[in-house]
Each structure stands twice: as C-alpha cells, then as structure tokens.
Amino acid sequence: MPIRVEAIGVPHKVLSHYGTPEQQDEAIGFTEQGIRQRIEEFLQRNGKGVGSVIRDEG
C-alpha cells in the first residue's frame, strides 16, 4: 500500500515584521486552526473524509 507523507511544519518564509511569538506563529499559520486546516486539506486531496480520521476532542 503506497504511503504519502505531507510535511506540516514551519514554512520557508522570512518574516519581515517582528512581533510576539504568538504573532509570528499566526503569520506562518502555525496555530491550532492553521495546522488543522493543513491536515484537512491534505486529507481532502487524498480522498479521505476528515471525520473518519480526525475526531474533534474539544
């Protein structure tokens, strides 16, 4: 069975406007919402239903 690996990490992006660590995380999508969105997009591109893989715990 083929396996595909998607890197979900820090993008290769230079931040030119500095701020708090939280602001920097938000600028690169490194937040709970941003990470969830990347995972959902990956699963949709590969024909998987998000609900069948990720359960909302909160």
GROMACS .gro file of C-alpha atoms in nm:
model
   58
    1MET     CA    1   0.000   0.000   0.000
    2PRO     CA    2   0.151   0.336  -0.103
    3ILE     CA    3   0.207   0.592   0.171
    4ARG     CA    4   0.223   0.967   0.123
    5VAL     CA    5   0.390   1.192   0.376
    6GLU     CA    6   0.294   1.558   0.398
    7ALA     CA    7   0.529   1.792   0.582
    8ILE     CA    8   0.332   2.010   0.818
    9GLY     CA    9   0.587   2.233   0.977
   10VAL     CA   10   0.745   2.571   0.961
   11PRO     CA   11   0.730   2.708   0.605
   12HIS     CA   12   1.030   2.852   0.425
   13LYS     CA   13   0.916   3.209   0.478
   14VAL     CA   14   1.111   3.506   0.608
   15LEU     CA   15   0.917   3.724   0.849
   16SER     CA   16   0.997   4.089   0.786
   17HIS     CA   17   0.765   4.223   1.056
   18TYR     CA   18   0.860   4.107   1.402
   19GLY     CA   19   0.620   4.074   1.691
   20THR     CA   20   0.534   3.845   1.976
   21PRO     CA   21   0.588   3.471   1.937
   22GLU     CA   22   0.210   3.435   1.902
   23GLN     CA   23   0.201   3.692   1.620
   24GLN     CA   24   0.486   3.516   1.442
   25ASP     CA   25   0.311   3.179   1.474
   26GLU     CA   26  -0.008   3.328   1.332
   27ALA     CA   27   0.179   3.487   1.040
   28ILE     CA   28   0.306   3.147   0.924
   29GLY     CA   29  -0.011   2.951   1.005
   30PHE     CA   30   0.147   2.773   1.299
   31THR     CA   31  -0.166   2.786   1.513
   32GLU     CA   32  -0.419   2.521   1.608
   33GLN     CA   33  -0.653   2.643   1.335
   34GLY     CA   34  -0.378   2.668   1.072
   35ILE     CA   35  -0.244   2.320   1.144
   36ARG     CA   36  -0.595   2.171   1.142
   37GLN     CA   37  -0.665   2.339   0.808
   38ARG     CA   38  -0.348   2.195   0.652
   39ILE     CA   39  -0.437   1.846   0.774
   40GLU     CA   40  -0.795   1.875   0.645
   41GLU     CA   41  -0.676   1.999   0.305
   42PHE     CA   42  -0.430   1.710   0.282
   43LEU     CA   43  -0.699   1.455   0.367
   44GLN     CA   44  -0.945   1.603   0.117
   45ARG     CA   45  -0.684   1.600  -0.161
   46ASN     CA   46  -0.624   1.232  -0.095
   47GLY     CA   47  -0.987   1.123  -0.083
   48LYS     CA   48  -1.015   1.077   0.292
   49GLY     CA   49  -1.302   1.215   0.493
   50VAL     CA   50  -1.184   1.435   0.775
   51GLY     CA   51  -1.442   1.290   1.012
   52SER     CA   52  -1.314   0.938   0.954
   53VAL     CA   53  -0.962   1.031   1.062
   54ILE     CA   54  -0.983   1.328   1.300
   55ARG     CA   55  -1.228   1.342   1.585
   56ASP     CA   56  -1.293   1.675   1.750
   57GLU     CA   57  -1.194   1.632   2.112
   58GLY     CA   58  -1.293   1.982   2.222
   0.00000   0.00000   0.00000
